[in-house]
CSV table of C-alpha atoms and ligand atoms in Angstrom, one decimal:
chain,number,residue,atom,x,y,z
L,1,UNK,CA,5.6,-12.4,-22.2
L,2,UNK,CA,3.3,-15.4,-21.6
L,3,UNK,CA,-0.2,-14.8,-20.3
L,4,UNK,CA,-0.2,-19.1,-19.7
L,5,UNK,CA,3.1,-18.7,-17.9
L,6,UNK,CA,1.5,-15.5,-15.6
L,7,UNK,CA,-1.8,-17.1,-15.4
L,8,UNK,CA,-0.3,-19.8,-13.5
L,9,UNK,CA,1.6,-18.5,-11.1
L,10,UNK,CA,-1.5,-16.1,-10.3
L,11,UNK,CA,-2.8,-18.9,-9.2
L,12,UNK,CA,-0.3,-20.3,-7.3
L,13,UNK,CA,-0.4,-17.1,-5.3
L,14,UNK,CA,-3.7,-17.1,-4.3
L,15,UNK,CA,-3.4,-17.7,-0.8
L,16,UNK,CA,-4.0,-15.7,2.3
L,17,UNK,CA,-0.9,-13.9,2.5
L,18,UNK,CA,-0.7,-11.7,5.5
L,19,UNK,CA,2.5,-9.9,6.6
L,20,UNK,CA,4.7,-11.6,9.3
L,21,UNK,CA,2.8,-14.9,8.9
L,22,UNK,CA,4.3,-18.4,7.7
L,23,UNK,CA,2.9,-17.5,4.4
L,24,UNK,CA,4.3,-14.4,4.5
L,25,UNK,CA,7.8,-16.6,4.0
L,26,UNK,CA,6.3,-19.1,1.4
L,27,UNK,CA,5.1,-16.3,-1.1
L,28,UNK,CA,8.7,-14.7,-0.7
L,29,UNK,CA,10.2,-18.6,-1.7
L,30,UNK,CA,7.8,-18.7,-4.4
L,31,UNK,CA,8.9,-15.2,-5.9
L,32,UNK,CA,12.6,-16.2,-5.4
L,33,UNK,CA,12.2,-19.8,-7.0
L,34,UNK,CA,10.7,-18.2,-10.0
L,35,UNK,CA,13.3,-16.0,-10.6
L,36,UNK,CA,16.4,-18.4,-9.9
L,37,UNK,CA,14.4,-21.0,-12.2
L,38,UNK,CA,14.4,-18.1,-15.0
L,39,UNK,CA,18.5,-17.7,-13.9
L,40,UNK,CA,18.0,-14.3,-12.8
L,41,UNK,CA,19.2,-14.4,-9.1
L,42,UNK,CA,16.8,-12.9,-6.5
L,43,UNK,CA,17.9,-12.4,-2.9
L,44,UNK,CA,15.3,-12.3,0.5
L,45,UNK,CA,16.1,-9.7,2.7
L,46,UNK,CA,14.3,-10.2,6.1
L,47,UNK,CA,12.7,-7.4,8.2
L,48,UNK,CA,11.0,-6.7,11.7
L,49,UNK,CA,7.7,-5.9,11.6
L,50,UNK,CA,5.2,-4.7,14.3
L,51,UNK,CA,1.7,-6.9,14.7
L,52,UNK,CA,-0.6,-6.4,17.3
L,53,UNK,CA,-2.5,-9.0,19.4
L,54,UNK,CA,-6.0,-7.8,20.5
L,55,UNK,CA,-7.2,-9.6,23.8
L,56,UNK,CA,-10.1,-8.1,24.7
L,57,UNK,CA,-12.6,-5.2,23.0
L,58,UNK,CA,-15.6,-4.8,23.9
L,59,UNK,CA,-18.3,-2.2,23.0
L,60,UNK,CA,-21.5,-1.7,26.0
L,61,UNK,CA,-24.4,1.3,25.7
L,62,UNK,CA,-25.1,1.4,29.4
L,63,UNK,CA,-28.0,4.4,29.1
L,64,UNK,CA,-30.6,5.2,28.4
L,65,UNK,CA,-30.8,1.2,28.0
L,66,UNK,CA,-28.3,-1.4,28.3
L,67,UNK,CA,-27.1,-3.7,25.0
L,68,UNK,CA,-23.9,-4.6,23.4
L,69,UNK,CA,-22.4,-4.8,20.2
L,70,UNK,CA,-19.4,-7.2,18.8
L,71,UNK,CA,-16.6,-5.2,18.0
L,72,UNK,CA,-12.7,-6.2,17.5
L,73,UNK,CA,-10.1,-3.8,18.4
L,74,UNK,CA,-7.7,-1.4,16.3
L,75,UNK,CA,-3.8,-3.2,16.8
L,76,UNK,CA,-1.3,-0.4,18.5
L,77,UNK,CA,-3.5,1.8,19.9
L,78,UNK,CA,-3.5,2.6,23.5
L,79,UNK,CA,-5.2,0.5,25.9
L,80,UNK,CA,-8.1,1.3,28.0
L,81,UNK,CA,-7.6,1.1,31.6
L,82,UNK,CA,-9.0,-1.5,33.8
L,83,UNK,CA,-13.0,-1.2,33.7
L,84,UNK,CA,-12.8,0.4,30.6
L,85,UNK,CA,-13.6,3.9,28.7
L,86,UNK,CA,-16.8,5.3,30.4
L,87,UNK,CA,-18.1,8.1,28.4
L,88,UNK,CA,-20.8,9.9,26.8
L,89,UNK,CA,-21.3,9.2,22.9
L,90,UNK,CA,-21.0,10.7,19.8
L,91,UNK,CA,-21.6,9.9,15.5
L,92,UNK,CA,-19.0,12.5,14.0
L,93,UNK,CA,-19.6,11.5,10.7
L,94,UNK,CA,-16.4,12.6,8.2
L,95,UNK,CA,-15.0,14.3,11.4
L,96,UNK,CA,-14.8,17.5,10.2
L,97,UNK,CA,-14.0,20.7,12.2
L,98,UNK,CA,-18.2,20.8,12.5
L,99,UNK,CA,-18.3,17.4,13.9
L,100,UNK,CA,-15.7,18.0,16.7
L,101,UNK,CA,-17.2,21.4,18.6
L,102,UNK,CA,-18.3,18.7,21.0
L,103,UNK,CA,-16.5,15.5,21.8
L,104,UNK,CA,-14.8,16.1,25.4
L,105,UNK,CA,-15.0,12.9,27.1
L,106,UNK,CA,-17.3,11.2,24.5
L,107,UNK,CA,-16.8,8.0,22.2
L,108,UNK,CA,-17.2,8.7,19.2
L,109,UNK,CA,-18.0,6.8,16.1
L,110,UNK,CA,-16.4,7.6,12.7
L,111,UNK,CA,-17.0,6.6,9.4
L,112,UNK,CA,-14.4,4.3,7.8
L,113,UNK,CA,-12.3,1.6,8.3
L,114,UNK,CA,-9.6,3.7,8.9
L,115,UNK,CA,-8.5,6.9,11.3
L,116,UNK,CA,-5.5,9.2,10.0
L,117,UNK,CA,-3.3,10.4,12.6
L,118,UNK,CA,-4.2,14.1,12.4
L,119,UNK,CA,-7.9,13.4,12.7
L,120,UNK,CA,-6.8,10.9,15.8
L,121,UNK,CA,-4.8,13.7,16.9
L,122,UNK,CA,-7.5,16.4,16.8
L,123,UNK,CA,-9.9,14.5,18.5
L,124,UNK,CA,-7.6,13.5,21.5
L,125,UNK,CA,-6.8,17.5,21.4
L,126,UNK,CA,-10.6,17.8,22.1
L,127,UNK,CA,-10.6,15.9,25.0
L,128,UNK,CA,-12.4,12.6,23.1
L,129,UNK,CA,-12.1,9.2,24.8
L,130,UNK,CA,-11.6,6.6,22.3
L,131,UNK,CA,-13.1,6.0,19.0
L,132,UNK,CA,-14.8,3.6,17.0
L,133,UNK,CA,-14.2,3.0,12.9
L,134,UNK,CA,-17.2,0.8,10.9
L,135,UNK,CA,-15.9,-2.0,8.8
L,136,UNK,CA,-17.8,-4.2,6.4
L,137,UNK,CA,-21.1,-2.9,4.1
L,138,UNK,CA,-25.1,-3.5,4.7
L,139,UNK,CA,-25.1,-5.8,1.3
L,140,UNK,CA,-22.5,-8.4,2.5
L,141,UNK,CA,-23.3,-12.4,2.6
L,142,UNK,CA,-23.6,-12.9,6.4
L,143,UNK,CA,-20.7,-15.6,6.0
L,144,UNK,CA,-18.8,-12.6,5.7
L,145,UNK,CA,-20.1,-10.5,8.2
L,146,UNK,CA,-18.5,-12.1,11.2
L,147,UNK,CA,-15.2,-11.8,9.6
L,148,UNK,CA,-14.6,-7.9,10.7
L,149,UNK,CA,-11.0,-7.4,9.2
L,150,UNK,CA,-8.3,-7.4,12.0
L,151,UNK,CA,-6.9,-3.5,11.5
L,152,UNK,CA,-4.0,-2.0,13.2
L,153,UNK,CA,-3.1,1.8,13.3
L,154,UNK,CA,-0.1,3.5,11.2
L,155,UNK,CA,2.7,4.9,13.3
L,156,UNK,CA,3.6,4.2,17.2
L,157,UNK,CA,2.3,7.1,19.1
L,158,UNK,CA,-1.7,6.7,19.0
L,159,UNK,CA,-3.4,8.8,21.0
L,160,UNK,CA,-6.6,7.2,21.6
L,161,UNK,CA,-7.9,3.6,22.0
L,162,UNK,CA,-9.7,2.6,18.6
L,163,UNK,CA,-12.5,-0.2,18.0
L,164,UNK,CA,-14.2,-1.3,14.8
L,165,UNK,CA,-17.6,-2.3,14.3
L,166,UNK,CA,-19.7,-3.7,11.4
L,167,UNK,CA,-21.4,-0.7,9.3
L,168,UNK,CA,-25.2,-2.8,10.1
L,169,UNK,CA,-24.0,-2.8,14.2
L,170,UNK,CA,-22.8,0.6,13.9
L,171,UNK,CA,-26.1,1.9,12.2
L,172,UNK,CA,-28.3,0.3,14.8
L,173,UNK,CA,-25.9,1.9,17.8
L,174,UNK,CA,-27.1,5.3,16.5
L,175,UNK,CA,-30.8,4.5,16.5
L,176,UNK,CA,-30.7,3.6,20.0
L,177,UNK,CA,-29.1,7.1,21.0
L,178,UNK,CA,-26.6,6.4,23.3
L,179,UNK,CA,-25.9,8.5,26.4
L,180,UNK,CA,-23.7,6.7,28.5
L,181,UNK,CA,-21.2,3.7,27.0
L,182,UNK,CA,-18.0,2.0,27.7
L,183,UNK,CA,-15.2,0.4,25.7
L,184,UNK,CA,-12.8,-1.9,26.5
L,185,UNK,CA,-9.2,-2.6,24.9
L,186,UNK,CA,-6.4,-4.6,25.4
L,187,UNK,CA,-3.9,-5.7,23.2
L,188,UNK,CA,-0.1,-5.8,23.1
L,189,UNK,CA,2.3,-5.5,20.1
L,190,UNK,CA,4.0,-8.6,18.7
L,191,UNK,CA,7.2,-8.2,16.6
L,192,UNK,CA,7.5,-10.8,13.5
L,193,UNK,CA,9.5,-11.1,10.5
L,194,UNK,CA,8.8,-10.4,7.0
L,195,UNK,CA,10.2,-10.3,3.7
L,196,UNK,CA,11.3,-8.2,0.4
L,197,UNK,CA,13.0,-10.0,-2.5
L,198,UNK,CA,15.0,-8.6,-5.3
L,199,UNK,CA,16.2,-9.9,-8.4
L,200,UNK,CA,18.3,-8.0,-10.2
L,201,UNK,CA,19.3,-8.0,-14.5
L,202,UNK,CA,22.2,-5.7,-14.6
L,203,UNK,CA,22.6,-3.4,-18.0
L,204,UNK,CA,24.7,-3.9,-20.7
L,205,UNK,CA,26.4,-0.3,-20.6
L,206,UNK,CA,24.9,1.8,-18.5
L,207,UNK,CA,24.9,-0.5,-15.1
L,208,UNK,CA,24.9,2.2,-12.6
L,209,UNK,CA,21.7,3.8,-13.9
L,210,UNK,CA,18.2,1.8,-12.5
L,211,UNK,CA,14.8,1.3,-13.0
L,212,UNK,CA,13.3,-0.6,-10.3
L,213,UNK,CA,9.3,-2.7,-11.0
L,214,UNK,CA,8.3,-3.1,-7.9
L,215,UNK,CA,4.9,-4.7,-6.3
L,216,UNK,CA,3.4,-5.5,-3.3
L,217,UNK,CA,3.1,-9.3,-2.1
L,218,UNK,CA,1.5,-9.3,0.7
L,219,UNK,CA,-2.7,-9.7,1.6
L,220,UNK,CA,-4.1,-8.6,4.3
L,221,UNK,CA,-6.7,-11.3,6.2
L,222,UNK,CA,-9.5,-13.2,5.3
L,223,UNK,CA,-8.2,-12.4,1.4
L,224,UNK,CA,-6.4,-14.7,-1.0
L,225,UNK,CA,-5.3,-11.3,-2.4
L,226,UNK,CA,-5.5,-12.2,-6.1
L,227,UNK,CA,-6.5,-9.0,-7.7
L,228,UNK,CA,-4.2,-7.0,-5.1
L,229,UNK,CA,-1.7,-7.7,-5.5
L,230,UNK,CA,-0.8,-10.8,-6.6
L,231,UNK,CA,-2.0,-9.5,-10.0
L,232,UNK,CA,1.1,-6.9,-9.7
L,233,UNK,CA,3.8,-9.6,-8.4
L,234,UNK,CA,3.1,-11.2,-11.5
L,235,UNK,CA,3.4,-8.4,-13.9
L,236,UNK,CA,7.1,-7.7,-11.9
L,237,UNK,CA,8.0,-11.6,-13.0
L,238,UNK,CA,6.8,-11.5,-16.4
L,239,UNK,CA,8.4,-7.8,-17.0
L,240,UNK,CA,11.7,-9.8,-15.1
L,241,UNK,CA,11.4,-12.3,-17.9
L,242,UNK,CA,10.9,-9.8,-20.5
L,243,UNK,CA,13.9,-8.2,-20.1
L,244,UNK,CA,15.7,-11.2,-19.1
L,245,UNK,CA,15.3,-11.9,-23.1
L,246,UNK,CA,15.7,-8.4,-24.2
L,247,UNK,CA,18.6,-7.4,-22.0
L,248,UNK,CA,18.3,-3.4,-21.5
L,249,UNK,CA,21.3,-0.8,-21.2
L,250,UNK,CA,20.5,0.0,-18.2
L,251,UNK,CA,20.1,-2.1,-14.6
L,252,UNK,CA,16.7,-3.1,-14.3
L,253,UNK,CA,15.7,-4.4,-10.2
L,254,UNK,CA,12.2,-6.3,-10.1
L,255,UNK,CA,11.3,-5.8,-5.9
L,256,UNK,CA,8.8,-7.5,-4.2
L,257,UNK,CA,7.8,-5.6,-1.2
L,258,UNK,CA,5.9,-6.9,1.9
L,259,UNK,CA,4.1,-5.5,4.7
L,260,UNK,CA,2.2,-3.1,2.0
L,261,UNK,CA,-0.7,-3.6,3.6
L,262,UNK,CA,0.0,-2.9,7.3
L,263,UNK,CA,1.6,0.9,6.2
L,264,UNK,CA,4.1,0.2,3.1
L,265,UNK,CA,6.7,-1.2,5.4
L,266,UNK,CA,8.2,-3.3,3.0
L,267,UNK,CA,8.9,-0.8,0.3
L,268,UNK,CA,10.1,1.7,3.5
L,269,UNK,CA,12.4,-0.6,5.0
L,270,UNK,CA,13.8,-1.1,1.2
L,271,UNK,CA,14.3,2.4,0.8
L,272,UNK,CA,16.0,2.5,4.4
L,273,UNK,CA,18.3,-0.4,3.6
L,274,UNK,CA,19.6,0.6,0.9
L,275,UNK,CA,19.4,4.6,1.1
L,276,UNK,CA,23.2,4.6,-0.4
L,277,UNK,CA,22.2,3.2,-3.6
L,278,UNK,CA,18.7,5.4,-4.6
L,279,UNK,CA,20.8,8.0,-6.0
L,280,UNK,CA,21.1,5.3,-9.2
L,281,UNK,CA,17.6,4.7,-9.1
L,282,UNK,CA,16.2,6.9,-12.0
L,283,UNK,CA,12.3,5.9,-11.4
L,284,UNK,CA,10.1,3.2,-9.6
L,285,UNK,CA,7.7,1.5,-11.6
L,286,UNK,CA,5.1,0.5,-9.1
L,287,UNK,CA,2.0,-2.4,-9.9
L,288,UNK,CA,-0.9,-2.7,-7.4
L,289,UNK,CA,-4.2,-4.1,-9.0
L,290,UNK,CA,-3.9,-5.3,-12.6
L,291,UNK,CA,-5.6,-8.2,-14.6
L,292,UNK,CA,-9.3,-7.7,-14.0
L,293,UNK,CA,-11.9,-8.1,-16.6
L,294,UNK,CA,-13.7,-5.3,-16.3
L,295,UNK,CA,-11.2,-2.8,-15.6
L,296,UNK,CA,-9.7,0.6,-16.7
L,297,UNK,CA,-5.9,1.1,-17.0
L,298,UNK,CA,-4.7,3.9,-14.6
L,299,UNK,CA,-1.6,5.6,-13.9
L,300,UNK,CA,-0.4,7.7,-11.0
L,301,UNK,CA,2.8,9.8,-11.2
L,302,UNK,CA,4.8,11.3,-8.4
L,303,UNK,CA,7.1,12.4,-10.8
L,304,UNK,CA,7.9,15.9,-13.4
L,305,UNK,CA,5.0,16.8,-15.4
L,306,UNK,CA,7.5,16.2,-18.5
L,307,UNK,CA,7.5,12.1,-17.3
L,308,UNK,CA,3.5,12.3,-17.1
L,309,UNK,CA,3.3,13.8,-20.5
L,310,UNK,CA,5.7,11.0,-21.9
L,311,UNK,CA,3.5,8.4,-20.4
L,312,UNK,CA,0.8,9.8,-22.1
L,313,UNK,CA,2.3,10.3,-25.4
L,314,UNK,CA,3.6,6.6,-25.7
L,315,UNK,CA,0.3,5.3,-24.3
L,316,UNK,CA,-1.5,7.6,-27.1
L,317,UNK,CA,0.9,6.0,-30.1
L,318,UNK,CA,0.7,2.3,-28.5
L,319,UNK,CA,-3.1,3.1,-28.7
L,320,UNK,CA,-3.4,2.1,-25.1
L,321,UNK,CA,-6.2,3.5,-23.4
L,322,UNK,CA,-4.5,5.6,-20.1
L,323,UNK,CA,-6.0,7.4,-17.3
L,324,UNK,CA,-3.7,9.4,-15.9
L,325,UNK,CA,-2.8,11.9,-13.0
L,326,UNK,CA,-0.2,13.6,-11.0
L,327,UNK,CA,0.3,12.6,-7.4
L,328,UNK,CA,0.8,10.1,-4.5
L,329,UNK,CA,-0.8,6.6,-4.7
L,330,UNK,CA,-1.3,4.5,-1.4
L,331,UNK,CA,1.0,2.3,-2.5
L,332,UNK,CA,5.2,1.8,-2.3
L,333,UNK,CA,5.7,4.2,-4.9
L,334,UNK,CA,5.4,6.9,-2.3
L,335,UNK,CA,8.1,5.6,-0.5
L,336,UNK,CA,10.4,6.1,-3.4
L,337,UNK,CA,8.7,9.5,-4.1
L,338,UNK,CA,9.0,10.7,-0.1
L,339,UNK,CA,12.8,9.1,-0.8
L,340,UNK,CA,13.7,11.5,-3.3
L,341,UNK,CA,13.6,8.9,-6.6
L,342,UNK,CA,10.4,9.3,-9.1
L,343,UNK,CA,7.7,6.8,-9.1
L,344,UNK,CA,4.6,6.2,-10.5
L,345,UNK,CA,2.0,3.6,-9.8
L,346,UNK,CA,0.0,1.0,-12.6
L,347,UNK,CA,-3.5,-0.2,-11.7
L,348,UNK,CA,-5.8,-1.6,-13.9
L,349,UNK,CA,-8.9,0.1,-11.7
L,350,UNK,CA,-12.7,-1.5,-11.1
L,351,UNK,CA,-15.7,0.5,-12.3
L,352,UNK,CA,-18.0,1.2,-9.4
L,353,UNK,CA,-20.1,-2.3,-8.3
L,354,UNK,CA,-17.2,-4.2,-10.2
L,355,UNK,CA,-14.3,-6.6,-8.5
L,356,UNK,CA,-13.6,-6.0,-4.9
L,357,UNK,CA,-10.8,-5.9,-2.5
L,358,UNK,CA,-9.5,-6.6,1.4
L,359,UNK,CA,-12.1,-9.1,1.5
L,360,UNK,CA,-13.0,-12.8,0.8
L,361,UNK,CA,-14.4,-11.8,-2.5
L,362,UNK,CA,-11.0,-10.9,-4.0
L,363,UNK,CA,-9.8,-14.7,-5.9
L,364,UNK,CA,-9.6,-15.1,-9.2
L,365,UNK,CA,-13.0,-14.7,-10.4
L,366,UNK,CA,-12.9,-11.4,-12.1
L,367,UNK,CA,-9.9,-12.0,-13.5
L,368,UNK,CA,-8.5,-13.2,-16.7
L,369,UNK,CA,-5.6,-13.8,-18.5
L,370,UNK,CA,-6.0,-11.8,-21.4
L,371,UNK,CA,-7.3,-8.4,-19.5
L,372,UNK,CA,-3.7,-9.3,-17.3
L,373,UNK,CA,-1.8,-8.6,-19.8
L,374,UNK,CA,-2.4,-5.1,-21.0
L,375,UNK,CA,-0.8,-3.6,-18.3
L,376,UNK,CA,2.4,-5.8,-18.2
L,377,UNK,CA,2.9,-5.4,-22.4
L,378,UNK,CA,2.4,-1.6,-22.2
L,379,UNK,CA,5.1,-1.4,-19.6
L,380,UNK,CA,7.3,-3.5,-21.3
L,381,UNK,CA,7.6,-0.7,-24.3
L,382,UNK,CA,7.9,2.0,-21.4
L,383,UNK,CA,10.6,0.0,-20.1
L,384,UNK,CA,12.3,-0.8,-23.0
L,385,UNK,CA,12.7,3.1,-24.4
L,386,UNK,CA,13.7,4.4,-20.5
L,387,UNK,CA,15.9,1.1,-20.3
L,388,UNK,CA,18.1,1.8,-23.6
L,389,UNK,CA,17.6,5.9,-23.8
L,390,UNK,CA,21.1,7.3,-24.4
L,391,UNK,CA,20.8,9.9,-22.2
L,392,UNK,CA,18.3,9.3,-18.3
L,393,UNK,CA,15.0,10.3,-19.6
L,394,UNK,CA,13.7,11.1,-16.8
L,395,UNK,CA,13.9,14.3,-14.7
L,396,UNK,CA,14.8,13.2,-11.1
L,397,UNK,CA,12.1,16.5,-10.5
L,398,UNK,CA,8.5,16.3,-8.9
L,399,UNK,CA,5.5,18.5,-10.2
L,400,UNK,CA,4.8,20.6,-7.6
L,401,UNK,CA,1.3,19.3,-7.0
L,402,UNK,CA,3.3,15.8,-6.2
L,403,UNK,CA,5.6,18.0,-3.7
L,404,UNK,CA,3.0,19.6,-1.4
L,405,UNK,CA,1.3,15.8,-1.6
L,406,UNK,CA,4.9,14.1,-0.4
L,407,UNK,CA,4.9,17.1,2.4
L,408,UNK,CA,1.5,16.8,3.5
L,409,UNK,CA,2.5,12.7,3.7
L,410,UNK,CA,5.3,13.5,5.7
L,411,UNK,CA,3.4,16.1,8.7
L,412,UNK,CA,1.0,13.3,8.4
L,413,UNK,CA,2.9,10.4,8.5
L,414,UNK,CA,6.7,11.7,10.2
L,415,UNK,CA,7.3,7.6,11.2
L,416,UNK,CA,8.1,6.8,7.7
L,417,UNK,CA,10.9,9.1,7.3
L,418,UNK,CA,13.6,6.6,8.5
L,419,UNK,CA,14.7,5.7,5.5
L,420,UNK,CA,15.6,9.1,4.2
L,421,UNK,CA,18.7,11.0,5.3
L,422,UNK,CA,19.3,13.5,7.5
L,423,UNK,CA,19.8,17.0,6.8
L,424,UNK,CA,23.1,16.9,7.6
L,425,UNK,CA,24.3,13.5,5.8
L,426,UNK,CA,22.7,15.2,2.1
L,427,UNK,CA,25.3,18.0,2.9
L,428,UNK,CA,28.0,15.8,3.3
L,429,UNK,CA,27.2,13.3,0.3
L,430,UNK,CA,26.7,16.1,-2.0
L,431,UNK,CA,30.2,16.0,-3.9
L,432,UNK,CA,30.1,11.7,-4.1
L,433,UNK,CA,26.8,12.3,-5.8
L,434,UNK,CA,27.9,14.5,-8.6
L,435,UNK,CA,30.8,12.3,-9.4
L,436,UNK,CA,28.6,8.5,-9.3
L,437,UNK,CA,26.4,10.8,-11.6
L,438,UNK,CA,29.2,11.5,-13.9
L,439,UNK,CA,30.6,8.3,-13.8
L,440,UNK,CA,27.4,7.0,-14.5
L,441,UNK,CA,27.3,8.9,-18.0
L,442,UNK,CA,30.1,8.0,-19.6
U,1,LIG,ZN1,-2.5,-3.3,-2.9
């Protein structure tokens, strides 16, 4: 491990780094240059991803007074015909049951920079007309301000045309009472490419066995990304040059996922690709968010409550401060959880006023080398004793708090289930399984 070594390629990855941009390809170079450099080889694997192109959004109150507000509109939602969304208006808050009683052919206005499918799906069921999400806070530098982050929604079939507004815009649209407004939206979907890359340190003995690290890469606009998640690509490389020196029984995989940021497509299209293979993955170490000063180390596991309780027990003799719980990150651990493999995510978390993310304040100021590296050498222990155990240490089981959380995920989210198999294809692989396990063991 070498904080220097980390420190410097942090900064090198401080850039804008949005998925399905040019940069989305340069970061994916950078990742795979470090790694051949180090002689550990890494491979790109190249994936389609959806963007969307907004054209026009637009946001009137037409009674009891005319104004207008900016707004920018929500990627992959439907558009709004011709002259717009004409409708009455409506602030619903949380958008709980309460809120909803009456929002037929209103717009409504919803706290949050983001809508979750069954809350867009309720509100369509209720006969809504659109809605609009607020982005931004009241205390940012007005440089900021004008920068409303570009937002797409998850999945393909939206319901409802979606605009955002900034929180000080949205507060003043409620003062004026709106009875009659119209939104507009257009946009249209754009496909682009973007990239995982894998590097791989195959075990001594027990080669068919894997742990994969695995972070995001990617930004999302307007941010160099530093704290998330270039912080966690950097703990992968120096936990791939850890073990590069201290090579483990088992295969270790070091992942780079992108498109995190736009709905974990990266880590979903991995899982996808290579579906055949997960039955040898025997957990995902997952890093989003490590490095900064004033931080607190965190762990969430959608794995066995025996795992959880082995975290804690190492972290308790390695004196490493841990807070820890059972369940599913927003991060691409869940896609190897909702895959079937154990996972867990490593953040080193902000206390509340502290470092900042998805915005231009996220560089490298609240970081620092030495705070970086408390994460990456407590994972290297962890790593080390499930690396060179005799026997798989870890239950390929979920707690059944992390299994109703990967269900809920999957009502919510049913898009993301391409890359696990059928019903019908588990049947059939049943009998190979037993005997790669077997094979594995000896
Ligand atoms: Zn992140």
């Amino acid at each position: 491990m070498d904080k220097n070594r980390a420190w410097s390629l942090l900064q090198e990855m401080s850039f804008v780094r949005v998925a399905g941009s040019k940069e989305d390809l340069k970061t994916a170079n950078i990742l795979k240059a470090h790694c051949d450099e180090a002689g550990v080889p890494a491979v790109i694997e190249e994936f389609e991803i959806e963007n969307a192109v907004i054209t026009e959004a637009t946001l009137e109150v037409l009674e009891p007074e005319h104004c207008s507000f900016p707004v920018i509109g929500i990627g992959k939602t439907p558009n709004t015909k011709k002259d717009g969304a004409i409708g009455g208006f409506k602030y619903i808050e949380n958008a709980l049951d309460s809120n909803l009683t009456d929002v037929k052919d209103k717009i409504v206005l919803v706290n949050g920079p983001r809508l979750m499918p069954p809350t867009m799906k309720k509100l369509a069921e209720k006969g809504a007309l659109g809605y609009i999400l607020t982005g931004g806070d009241f205390y940012e530098e007005d440089s900021i301000k004008k920068e409303l982050r570009p937002t797409s929604a998850f999945g393909d079939d939206n319901p409802l045309p979606g605009i955002k507004i900034h929180m000080d815009d949205a507060e003043k649209l409620v003062r004026c009472n709106p009875v009659k407004v119209r939104m507009v939206l257009k946009n249209r979907k754009k496909k682009e490419t973007a990239h995982n890359v894998i590097a791989t340190i195959e075990g001594s003995d027990l080669k068919d066995e894997v742990i994969i690290f695995s972070a995001h890469c990617d930004s999302v606009p307007y941010s160099k990304g530093s704290w998330d998640n270039a912080t966690g690509s950097v703990t992968v490389m120096e936990l791939m040059h850890y073990f590069n020196k201290h090579r483990p029984r088992r295969t270790m995989k070091f992942l780079w996922c992108g498109a995190e940021e736009i709905g974990l497509v990266g880590s979903r299209k991995y899982c996808e690709t290579h579906k055949d293979e997960l039955d040898k993955v025997i957990f995902n170490i997952n890093f989003d968010m490590t490095g900064v000063t004033l931080g607190y180390e965190h762990v969430c596991c959608s794995c066995s409550e025996e795992t959880m309780h082995a975290i804690q027990y190492l972290a308790n003799i390695e004196n490493y401060p841990l807070d820890i719980e059972l369940g599913m990150y927003s991060s691409d651990s869940s896609s190897f959880a909702r895959a079937g493999v154990p996972a867990c995510t490593f953040a080193r978390l902000n206390p509340r006023g502290g470092a900042q993310i998805h915005n231009h304040h996220d560089n490298m100021d609240h970081l620092d080398p030495d705070s970086f590296m408390i994460t990456a050498n407590f994972v290297a222990k962890f790593g080390d004793q499930i690396g060179n155990a005799a026997v798989n240490p870890i239950p390929r089981k979920f707690a059944e708090k992390v299994t109703k959380a990967i269900e809920e995920q999957k009502r919510f989210f049913p898009g993301a289930e391409k890359g696990e198999k059928k019903p019908s294809e588990k049947k059939e692989e049943k009998p190979a399984k037993k005997s790669a396990g077997k094979a594995a063991k000896k």
